[in-house]
Structure formats: C-alpha cells, structure tokens
Coordinates of C-alpha atoms in Angstrom, one line a residue:
M1 CA -63.5 -52.2 44.9
K2 CA -63.4 -52.1 41.1
K3 CA -66.7 -53.4 39.6
I4 CA -66.2 -55.2 36.4
I5 CA -68.2 -56.5 33.5
F6 CA -66.2 -59.1 31.5
D7 CA -67.2 -59.3 27.9
C8 CA -65.4 -62.3 26.5
D9 CA -65.2 -65.2 24.1
N10 CA -63.9 -67.7 26.7
T11 CA -62.9 -71.0 25.3
M12 CA -60.5 -72.2 28.0
G13 CA -61.1 -76.0 28.1
V14 CA -62.5 -76.3 24.6
A15 CA -60.0 -78.4 22.7
G16 CA -58.1 -76.5 20.0
C17 CA -59.3 -73.1 21.1
D18 CA -57.6 -70.3 22.9
V19 CA -57.2 -70.1 26.7
D20 CA -56.4 -66.5 27.3
D21 CA -59.9 -65.3 28.3
G22 CA -60.3 -68.1 30.9
L23 CA -56.9 -67.2 32.4
A24 CA -58.0 -63.5 32.5
L25 CA -61.2 -64.5 34.3
I26 CA -59.2 -66.7 36.9
Y27 CA -56.9 -63.7 37.5
L28 CA -59.8 -61.3 38.0
L29 CA -61.6 -63.7 40.4
G30 CA -58.3 -63.9 42.5
K31 CA -58.0 -60.1 42.8
S32 CA -59.3 -58.8 46.2
S33 CA -59.6 -55.3 44.7
A34 CA -61.9 -56.5 41.8
E35 CA -65.5 -57.7 41.8
V36 CA -66.8 -59.4 38.6
L37 CA -70.4 -58.4 38.5
G38 CA -71.3 -60.4 35.4
I39 CA -69.9 -62.0 32.3
T40 CA -71.3 -61.3 28.9
T41 CA -70.3 -63.8 26.2
T42 CA -69.5 -63.1 22.6
Y43 CA -68.1 -64.8 19.5
G44 CA -64.5 -64.9 18.3
N45 CA -62.6 -67.9 19.6
S46 CA -65.8 -69.9 18.9
D47 CA -69.5 -69.4 18.4
V48 CA -71.5 -67.7 21.1
E49 CA -73.3 -70.9 22.1
T50 CA -70.0 -72.7 22.8
V51 CA -68.6 -69.7 24.6
Y52 CA -71.7 -69.4 26.8
A53 CA -71.9 -73.1 27.8
N54 CA -68.1 -73.2 28.4
T55 CA -68.2 -70.1 30.7
V56 CA -71.1 -71.4 32.7
R57 CA -69.2 -74.8 33.2
M58 CA -66.0 -73.0 34.1
L59 CA -67.7 -70.9 36.8
S60 CA -69.3 -74.0 38.2
D61 CA -65.9 -75.7 38.3
L62 CA -64.5 -72.8 40.2
G63 CA -67.5 -72.6 42.7
R64 CA -68.5 -69.2 41.3
S65 CA -72.0 -69.9 39.9
D66 CA -73.2 -66.8 41.7
I67 CA -71.8 -64.7 38.9
P68 CA -74.4 -64.2 36.2
V69 CA -73.5 -65.2 32.6
L70 CA -75.4 -63.5 29.8
K71 CA -75.5 -64.8 26.2
G72 CA -74.4 -62.2 23.7
C73 CA -75.0 -61.4 20.0
A74 CA -74.2 -64.4 17.8
S75 CA -72.9 -62.3 14.9
K76 CA -72.4 -58.8 13.7
E77 CA -75.7 -59.0 12.0
Q78 CA -77.7 -59.9 15.2
L79 CA -77.8 -56.8 17.3
E80 CA -80.1 -57.8 20.2
S81 CA -79.1 -59.9 23.2
E82 CA -79.5 -60.4 26.8
A83 CA -75.9 -59.4 27.2
A84 CA -76.5 -55.9 25.7
E85 CA -79.5 -55.4 28.0
Y86 CA -77.4 -56.5 31.0
I87 CA -74.6 -54.0 30.1
L88 CA -77.2 -51.2 30.0
K89 CA -78.9 -52.2 33.2
T90 CA -75.6 -52.7 35.1
V91 CA -73.9 -49.5 33.9
R92 CA -77.0 -47.5 34.8
A93 CA -77.2 -49.0 38.3
N94 CA -73.5 -48.3 39.0
K95 CA -73.0 -44.9 37.5
G96 CA -69.4 -43.9 37.6
N97 CA -68.1 -47.2 38.9
I98 CA -68.0 -49.8 36.1
S99 CA -65.0 -51.0 34.3
L100 CA -65.7 -53.1 31.2
L101 CA -63.0 -55.6 30.0
A102 CA -63.7 -56.8 26.4
T103 CA -61.5 -59.6 25.0
G104 CA -63.5 -60.7 22.1
S105 CA -65.6 -59.1 19.3
L106 CA -67.3 -55.8 20.3
T107 CA -70.7 -56.6 19.1
N108 CA -72.4 -56.6 22.5
L109 CA -71.1 -53.1 23.3
Y110 CA -72.3 -51.9 20.0
A111 CA -75.7 -53.4 20.6
A112 CA -75.9 -51.7 24.0
Y113 CA -74.9 -48.4 22.3
L114 CA -77.7 -48.8 19.8
L115 CA -80.2 -49.0 22.7
D116 CA -78.7 -46.0 24.5
H117 CA -76.2 -43.7 22.6
T118 CA -74.8 -42.4 25.9
I119 CA -74.0 -45.8 27.5
L120 CA -70.3 -45.9 26.4
E121 CA -69.7 -42.5 27.9
Q122 CA -71.2 -43.8 31.3
I123 CA -68.7 -46.7 31.6
T124 CA -65.9 -45.5 33.8
E125 CA -63.2 -47.3 31.8
V126 CA -63.1 -49.6 28.9
V127 CA -60.2 -52.0 28.3
L128 CA -60.0 -53.8 25.0
M129 CA -57.9 -56.8 23.7
G130 CA -57.5 -56.3 20.0
G131 CA -55.5 -54.7 17.2
I132 CA -51.9 -55.2 16.3
Q133 CA -48.9 -52.9 16.4
Q134 CA -46.8 -55.0 13.9
E135 CA -46.8 -58.5 12.5
L136 CA -48.2 -61.0 14.9
I137 CA -46.3 -64.3 14.6
I138 CA -47.1 -67.1 17.0
N139 CA -45.5 -70.6 16.6
G140 CA -44.1 -69.4 13.2
I141 CA -47.6 -68.6 11.9
L142 CA -48.5 -65.1 10.8
L143 CA -51.8 -64.3 12.4
N144 CA -54.5 -61.7 11.5
E145 CA -55.7 -59.2 14.0
L146 CA -57.6 -61.1 16.7
N147 CA -60.8 -59.2 17.7
F148 CA -61.4 -55.8 16.1
S149 CA -61.9 -57.2 12.6
C150 CA -64.7 -59.5 13.7
D151 CA -67.2 -56.5 13.7
P152 CA -65.6 -53.4 12.2
A153 CA -68.7 -51.3 12.7
A154 CA -68.8 -52.2 16.4
T155 CA -65.1 -51.5 16.8
A156 CA -65.3 -48.0 15.2
C157 CA -68.2 -47.1 17.5
V158 CA -66.4 -48.2 20.7
L159 CA -63.2 -46.5 19.7
K160 CA -65.0 -43.3 18.9
N161 CA -67.4 -43.1 21.9
A162 CA -65.8 -44.9 24.8
R163 CA -64.0 -42.7 27.4
N164 CA -60.9 -43.7 29.4
L165 CA -60.1 -46.3 26.8
S166 CA -57.2 -48.7 26.9
I167 CA -56.1 -51.2 24.2
I168 CA -54.0 -54.3 24.7
T169 CA -52.9 -55.8 21.3
G170 CA -52.1 -59.4 20.6
N171 CA -48.4 -58.5 20.3
H172 CA -48.3 -58.0 24.2
C173 CA -49.1 -61.7 24.5
L174 CA -45.8 -62.8 22.9
D175 CA -43.8 -62.1 26.0
A176 CA -45.8 -64.8 27.9
F177 CA -44.5 -67.8 25.9
F178 CA -43.0 -70.7 27.8
A179 CA -42.3 -74.3 27.3
K180 CA -44.9 -77.0 28.1
Q181 CA -42.5 -78.7 30.6
E182 CA -42.1 -75.5 32.5
F183 CA -45.9 -74.9 32.4
N184 CA -46.6 -78.3 33.8
E185 CA -43.9 -78.3 36.4
R186 CA -44.7 -74.8 37.8
L187 CA -48.4 -75.3 38.0
S188 CA -48.6 -78.9 39.0
S189 CA -46.4 -78.1 42.0
C190 CA -48.4 -75.1 43.0
D191 CA -49.8 -75.2 46.5
Q192 CA -53.1 -73.7 45.2
P193 CA -55.7 -76.0 43.6
I194 CA -56.1 -73.5 40.8
G195 CA -52.7 -74.5 39.5
K196 CA -53.7 -78.0 38.9
Y197 CA -57.0 -76.9 37.4
I198 CA -55.2 -74.8 34.9
V199 CA -53.0 -77.7 33.9
Q200 CA -55.9 -80.0 33.5
T201 CA -58.1 -77.5 31.5
C202 CA -55.3 -76.3 29.3
S203 CA -53.3 -79.5 28.7
Y204 CA -54.4 -79.6 25.0

C-alpha cells in the first residue's frame, strides 16, 4: 500500500478555478493500492483559506472526513504552518514509506525543510506538477508556468534536495481535452455516483 501525502491547491467546485487537483484526489481515493494519509493545502489556484475550506467540504461530500486536512503557508513569505509540521511528523513516523504528491506551490515542503534539512531525503518519492517543456497554450491562451514560479526559492530547494523525484508539466494536461457534451454524456451515464458528482462540481 502506497502511503501518500497530497500537497495541493484544490479548487474543484470553486467557480472560475481549476479542477485538476480535485480530480487527482478522487483518483487517489479510488485506488486500492494507495492510502491518502493526509492533505496539506497550499496557494496557487486560489488563496490558502479558500483551498482549505474547499478541500474540507469536498472530503465531507465524498464521505472521507476521516482524512486530515492541514492548512499550509499562505504565501512564500510565511514559512510556518500546520501543514509543514504535519509533513515532518508523518514522514518521520513512516520512514521509507511516504510518497508526496505536490500539485501547487512548494512552500509547505520548503517550510518543512527549514525545520529539518534532511526531511526531503526521507520522503520515498516526490511527484511534482509544475514547469513547462514548451509553450503552454490552453483555449488559445498562452499561459505562464503553473506552480514552480509561485515560490522560486522553495522550488529550487525541492529540486535540489528531494530524492526519487518526478515532474509532470502542464503540457501533459493538453492531451486530456474533450468537448463539454462528451464530458456530460460520459459522466452523467456513469453507473458510479462519483460520475454525477464530478459533473455537478465541475459544470462551470
């Protein structure tokens, strides 16, 4: 069983904001080979207060309020948070068996590193969503890099010190585009309640 800390800026269900973090969470919760130990919230898609409240609500909707949600650093200038403390405590308690998936700014990981300079080396694998390989154009709009630029110092620290590191850039998301009609038809007709939940939550 892979034990996961999900460090994210989940705004699925917040009108006008991205849905990718929430969909990633639903995927993780449906994997029998994965256990989400906790979710640490960060800024990026929105401010940390919005992300925190939205993630707590989403877990309640999904019947998974048993998973702890920890509020992270509000900005790259604030380097103390319950999320950083949680990362430290959980990694130490599960030595050699923690995967950390980070899909927002990396300030929480940096804050944990500042408390213990060995902590990134103790995480079994670190998977990041960020960076670009070429121009990132979505709906005809040229976008900037999505996560690493939120906190360059944190990004540099994680890239330098994490072991078993994987990076998924925004360019990988482009292959997942589909029409709204197909989205509604496929998920509304899904036998699983989660299909209808995704339609309702992502309809905007």
